[in-house]
CSV table of C-alpha atoms in Angstrom, one decimal:
chain,number,residue,atom,x,y,z
E,1,MET,CA,19.9,-57.3,-33.7
E,2,ALA,CA,21.2,-55.4,-30.7
E,3,SER,CA,24.8,-54.5,-30.0
E,4,SER,CA,26.9,-52.6,-27.5
E,5,ASN,CA,30.2,-50.7,-28.0
E,6,ARG,CA,31.1,-52.4,-31.2
E,7,THR,CA,31.7,-51.9,-34.9
E,8,LYS,CA,31.4,-54.9,-37.1
E,9,THR,CA,30.3,-56.1,-40.5
E,10,THR,CA,28.0,-59.1,-40.6
E,11,ASP,CA,29.0,-60.0,-44.1
E,12,THR,CA,32.3,-61.6,-45.2
E,13,ARG,CA,32.7,-58.8,-47.8
E,14,LYS,CA,34.6,-56.0,-46.1
E,15,ILE,CA,34.1,-52.3,-46.5
E,16,GLY,CA,37.1,-50.5,-47.8
E,17,GLN,CA,39.1,-48.4,-45.2
E,18,LYS,CA,38.3,-45.1,-46.9
E,19,SER,CA,34.6,-45.9,-47.2
E,20,ARG,CA,34.5,-47.0,-43.6
E,21,SER,CA,36.1,-43.8,-42.3
E,22,VAL,CA,33.6,-41.8,-44.3
E,23,ILE,CA,30.8,-43.8,-42.7
E,24,VAL,CA,32.0,-43.2,-39.1
E,25,ALA,CA,32.8,-39.6,-39.8
E,26,SER,CA,29.5,-38.6,-41.4
E,27,ALA,CA,26.8,-40.6,-39.6
E,28,LEU,CA,24.1,-37.1,-39.3
E,29,ALA,CA,21.6,-37.5,-39.3
E,30,MET,CA,22.2,-36.9,-38.3
E,31,ALA,CA,27.4,-40.1,-40.9
E,32,SER,CA,30.2,-40.3,-43.6
E,33,VAL,CA,27.6,-43.1,-44.2
E,34,LEU,CA,25.7,-40.3,-45.9
E,35,GLY,CA,28.7,-39.6,-48.2
E,36,GLY,CA,29.0,-43.3,-48.9
E,37,ALA,CA,25.5,-43.5,-50.3
E,38,ALA,CA,26.3,-40.9,-52.9
E,39,SER,CA,29.4,-42.9,-54.0
E,40,ILE,CA,27.2,-45.9,-54.8
E,41,GLY,CA,24.8,-44.1,-57.0
E,42,LEU,CA,25.6,-40.6,-58.2
E,43,LEU,CA,22.6,-38.5,-58.9
E,44,PRO,CA,22.2,-35.3,-60.9
E,45,THR,CA,22.4,-32.3,-58.6
E,46,PRO,CA,18.9,-30.8,-58.1
E,47,ALA,CA,18.4,-27.1,-58.2
E,48,HIS,CA,17.6,-26.9,-54.4
E,49,ALA,CA,20.7,-29.1,-53.7
E,50,GLN,CA,22.9,-26.6,-55.5
E,51,SER,CA,21.7,-23.9,-53.1
E,52,ALA,CA,22.4,-26.1,-50.2
E,53,ASN,CA,25.9,-26.8,-51.4
E,54,GLY,CA,26.5,-23.0,-51.6
E,55,ALA,CA,25.4,-22.7,-48.0
E,56,ALA,CA,27.8,-25.4,-46.9
E,57,ASN,CA,30.7,-23.7,-48.7
E,58,GLU,CA,30.3,-20.3,-47.2
E,59,THR,CA,33.5,-18.7,-46.0
E,60,GLY,CA,33.8,-16.0,-43.5
E,61,ALA,CA,35.9,-14.6,-40.7
E,62,ALA,CA,38.1,-16.8,-38.5
E,63,LYS,CA,36.2,-19.3,-36.4
E,64,ASN,CA,34.5,-17.8,-33.4
E,65,ALA,CA,33.5,-19.9,-30.4
E,66,ASP,CA,32.2,-16.9,-28.5
E,67,ILE,CA,28.6,-18.1,-27.8
E,68,SER,CA,26.6,-16.9,-24.9
E,69,PRO,CA,25.4,-19.4,-22.2
E,70,GLU,CA,21.9,-18.3,-23.0
E,71,MET,CA,22.2,-19.3,-26.7
E,72,VAL,CA,23.7,-22.6,-25.8
E,73,LYS,CA,20.8,-23.3,-23.5
E,74,LYS,CA,18.3,-22.2,-26.2
E,75,ILE,CA,19.8,-24.7,-28.7
E,76,GLU,CA,20.0,-27.5,-26.1
E,77,ASN,CA,16.3,-26.9,-25.1
E,78,TYR,CA,15.2,-26.9,-28.7
E,79,LEU,CA,16.9,-30.2,-29.5
E,80,ALA,CA,15.8,-31.8,-26.2
E,81,ASN,CA,12.2,-30.9,-26.9
E,82,ILE,CA,12.1,-32.5,-30.4
E,83,THR,CA,9.8,-35.5,-30.3
E,84,THR,CA,9.6,-36.5,-34.0
E,85,ILE,CA,10.6,-35.1,-37.4
E,86,ARG,CA,9.6,-36.2,-40.9
E,87,ALA,CA,11.4,-34.4,-43.8
E,88,ASP,CA,12.7,-34.7,-47.3
E,89,PHE,CA,16.5,-34.3,-47.5
E,90,VAL,CA,19.2,-33.6,-50.0
E,91,GLN,CA,22.7,-34.7,-49.4
E,92,ILE,CA,25.7,-33.2,-51.1
E,93,SER,CA,29.4,-34.2,-50.7
E,94,SER,CA,32.1,-31.7,-51.6
E,95,ASP,CA,33.8,-34.5,-53.6
E,96,GLY,CA,30.8,-34.4,-56.0
E,97,GLY,CA,28.3,-36.9,-54.8
E,98,THR,CA,24.6,-36.1,-54.4
E,99,ALA,CA,21.6,-38.1,-53.1
E,100,GLU,CA,18.1,-37.5,-52.0
E,101,GLY,CA,15.6,-39.3,-49.8
E,102,LYS,CA,13.3,-39.2,-46.7
E,103,LEU,CA,14.3,-38.7,-43.1
E,104,TYR,CA,12.4,-39.9,-40.0
E,105,MET,CA,13.6,-39.1,-36.5
E,106,GLN,CA,12.2,-39.9,-33.1
E,107,ARG,CA,14.0,-38.7,-30.0
E,108,PRO,CA,15.7,-40.2,-28.1
E,109,GLY,CA,17.8,-42.5,-30.2
E,110,LYS,CA,15.8,-43.3,-33.3
E,111,MET,CA,16.4,-42.2,-36.9
E,112,ARG,CA,15.9,-43.6,-40.4
E,113,PHE,CA,17.3,-42.4,-43.8
E,114,GLU,CA,15.6,-43.8,-46.9
E,115,TYR,CA,17.6,-43.0,-50.0
E,116,ASN,CA,15.8,-42.6,-53.4
E,117,PRO,CA,17.0,-44.9,-56.2
E,118,PRO,CA,19.5,-45.6,-57.6
E,119,ALA,CA,21.2,-45.5,-54.2
E,120,GLN,CA,20.8,-48.9,-52.5
E,121,ILE,CA,21.4,-47.6,-49.0
E,122,LEU,CA,19.4,-47.6,-45.8
E,123,LEU,CA,20.4,-46.1,-42.5
E,124,VAL,CA,18.5,-47.0,-39.3
E,125,SER,CA,19.2,-46.0,-35.7
E,126,THR,CA,17.2,-48.4,-33.5
E,127,GLY,CA,17.9,-46.7,-30.2
E,128,SER,CA,21.1,-48.7,-29.5
E,129,ASP,CA,22.7,-49.4,-32.9
E,130,PHE,CA,23.3,-47.2,-35.9
E,131,ILE,CA,23.0,-49.5,-38.9
E,132,TYR,CA,24.4,-48.9,-42.4
E,133,TYR,CA,22.8,-51.3,-44.8
E,134,ASP,CA,23.9,-51.9,-48.4
E,135,LYS,CA,20.9,-53.5,-50.0
E,136,GLU,CA,22.8,-54.4,-53.2
E,137,ILE,CA,25.1,-56.8,-51.4
E,138,ASN,CA,22.8,-57.5,-48.4
E,139,ALA,CA,25.5,-56.3,-45.9
E,140,PRO,CA,24.6,-54.5,-42.7
E,141,THR,CA,27.3,-52.8,-40.6
E,142,TYR,CA,26.6,-51.9,-37.0
E,143,PHE,CA,27.9,-48.9,-35.1
E,144,ASP,CA,27.4,-47.8,-31.5
E,145,ILE,CA,25.2,-44.7,-31.9
E,146,ASP,CA,27.6,-42.7,-29.7
E,147,GLU,CA,30.3,-43.2,-32.3
E,148,THR,CA,28.3,-41.2,-34.9
E,149,PRO,CA,27.6,-37.5,-35.2
E,150,ALA,CA,23.9,-38.5,-35.0
E,151,GLY,CA,24.4,-39.4,-31.4
E,152,ILE,CA,24.8,-35.7,-30.6
E,153,ILE,CA,21.2,-35.0,-31.7
E,154,LEU,CA,19.6,-38.3,-30.6
E,155,ALA,CA,21.0,-38.4,-27.1
E,156,LYS,CA,18.5,-38.6,-24.3
E,157,ASN,CA,20.3,-35.8,-22.4
E,158,ILE,CA,21.3,-33.0,-24.8
E,159,SER,CA,24.5,-31.2,-24.0
E,160,LEU,CA,26.8,-29.1,-26.1
E,161,SER,CA,29.5,-29.1,-23.5
E,162,GLU,CA,29.7,-32.5,-21.9
E,163,LYS,CA,31.2,-34.7,-24.6
E,164,VAL,CA,31.5,-32.1,-27.4
E,165,LYS,CA,33.1,-28.7,-27.7
E,166,ILE,CA,31.8,-25.7,-29.7
E,167,VAL,CA,34.6,-24.5,-32.0
E,168,ASP,CA,32.6,-22.1,-34.2
E,169,TYR,CA,29.5,-20.0,-33.7
E,170,ARG,CA,28.0,-17.7,-36.3
E,171,ARG,CA,24.7,-15.9,-36.2
E,172,THR,CA,23.0,-14.1,-39.1
E,173,ALA,CA,19.6,-12.5,-39.6
E,174,GLU,CA,18.2,-15.8,-40.5
E,175,THR,CA,20.4,-18.6,-39.2
E,176,ILE,CA,22.4,-19.9,-36.3
E,177,ARG,CA,25.5,-22.1,-37.1
E,178,VAL,CA,27.2,-24.1,-34.4
E,179,GLU,CA,30.3,-26.2,-35.2
E,180,LEU,CA,31.1,-29.1,-32.8
E,181,VAL,CA,33.9,-31.5,-32.3
E,182,ARG,CA,34.1,-34.4,-29.9
E,183,LYS,CA,36.4,-33.7,-26.9
E,184,SER,CA,37.7,-37.2,-27.0
E,185,ASP,CA,38.9,-36.9,-30.6
E,186,PRO,CA,38.8,-33.4,-31.9
E,187,GLY,CA,40.9,-34.3,-34.9
E,188,ALA,CA,38.3,-36.8,-36.2
E,189,GLY,CA,36.3,-34.1,-37.9
E,190,SER,CA,33.4,-31.8,-37.0
E,191,VAL,CA,29.7,-31.4,-37.2
E,192,THR,CA,28.0,-28.1,-37.9
E,193,LEU,CA,24.3,-27.7,-37.0
E,194,VAL,CA,22.4,-25.0,-38.9
E,195,PHE,CA,19.1,-23.7,-37.4
E,196,ALA,CA,16.5,-21.2,-38.5
E,197,GLU,CA,15.9,-19.0,-35.4
E,198,ASN,CA,12.4,-17.6,-35.7
E,199,PRO,CA,10.9,-20.1,-35.1
E,200,MET,CA,13.9,-22.3,-34.2
E,201,GLN,CA,14.1,-25.3,-36.5
E,202,LEU,CA,16.9,-27.6,-37.5
E,203,ARG,CA,17.5,-27.0,-41.2
E,204,GLN,CA,20.9,-28.5,-42.1
E,205,TRP,CA,24.0,-30.2,-40.8
E,206,ILE,CA,27.5,-30.4,-42.3
E,207,VAL,CA,30.0,-33.1,-41.5
E,208,THR,CA,33.6,-32.3,-42.2
E,209,ASP,CA,35.9,-35.3,-42.2
E,210,PRO,CA,39.6,-35.2,-41.2
E,211,THR,CA,40.6,-34.7,-44.9
E,212,GLY,CA,38.4,-31.7,-45.2
E,213,ILE,CA,35.6,-33.3,-47.3
E,214,GLN,CA,32.2,-32.0,-46.4
E,215,THR,CA,28.9,-33.8,-46.5
E,216,THR,CA,25.9,-31.5,-46.2
E,217,VAL,CA,22.4,-32.7,-45.4
E,218,THR,CA,19.6,-30.1,-45.9
E,219,LEU,CA,16.1,-30.7,-44.8
E,220,PHE,CA,13.0,-29.7,-46.7
E,221,ASN,CA,9.2,-29.9,-46.0
E,222,ALA,CA,10.0,-30.7,-42.4
E,223,GLU,CA,7.1,-31.7,-40.1
E,224,ASP,CA,7.6,-31.7,-36.3
E,225,GLY,CA,5.6,-33.7,-33.7
E,226,VAL,CA,4.1,-36.1,-36.3
E,227,SER,CA,3.0,-39.7,-35.6
E,228,LEU,CA,5.6,-42.2,-36.9
E,229,ASP,CA,5.2,-45.9,-37.4
E,230,PRO,CA,7.5,-47.8,-34.8
E,231,GLU,CA,8.4,-50.2,-37.6
E,232,LEU,CA,10.4,-47.5,-39.3
E,233,PHE,CA,13.1,-47.8,-36.6
E,234,LYS,CA,13.4,-51.6,-36.7
E,235,PHE,CA,16.0,-53.1,-39.0
E,236,LYS,CA,14.9,-56.0,-41.2
E,237,ARG,CA,17.6,-57.6,-43.4
E,238,ILE,CA,16.4,-58.3,-46.9
E,239,TRP,CA,16.9,-62.0,-47.8
E,240,PRO,CA,16.7,-63.5,-51.3
E,241,ASN,CA,13.1,-63.5,-52.7
E,242,GLN,CA,12.1,-60.8,-50.2
E,243,ARG,CA,11.2,-57.2,-51.0
E,244,GLY,CA,11.0,-54.1,-48.8
E,245,GLY,CA,13.5,-52.8,-46.2
């Protein structure tokens, strides 16, 4: 089902305002959707997830947006040249929720998060819609992809200056961290992209909502340029007596 510039729920059961704001804030690929999944089924925090949480909670000097044009271009070129990614992920929310699953991404526009049980959540970006699907109550919710943080990474034309603004940049011996806010609504929260530099690879993103709650998604076992089944990026609602997603 396609949509344009809309946010709606196709089920009569409404999502609570708090959960809804989390969904919109964290969708993160590549989405507070990610935080929402953890609230449905809390999982024990794996050892590798604990280390990811530590990275998300690093504190340092005052925010520094002094990034060279060359580094901006390097990041933009890397993101623009991504074709496909397949990876395992661990998601951690600073309010205590954790979840794990599999990420599939195909640029431009397509992404799929498959959460491991007991979470009953599926996220699919079809190229036009970003769909949050609660399997338990059979309720899909549609968002315009540009309303989500995932839209920054999945855009056909990658730009870190056109619709977003860099508010923090930090470089260590091993990583590059770039925090972004949308120019149209900088108070709505931020997305921090974390890259390994040599070779450059997207490793993690951190979504901070307006209340300060952080949702961190860390990628593991990432494979670039792999062949992915087109069916992964099609949404199929699960009706009674059907199985699969």
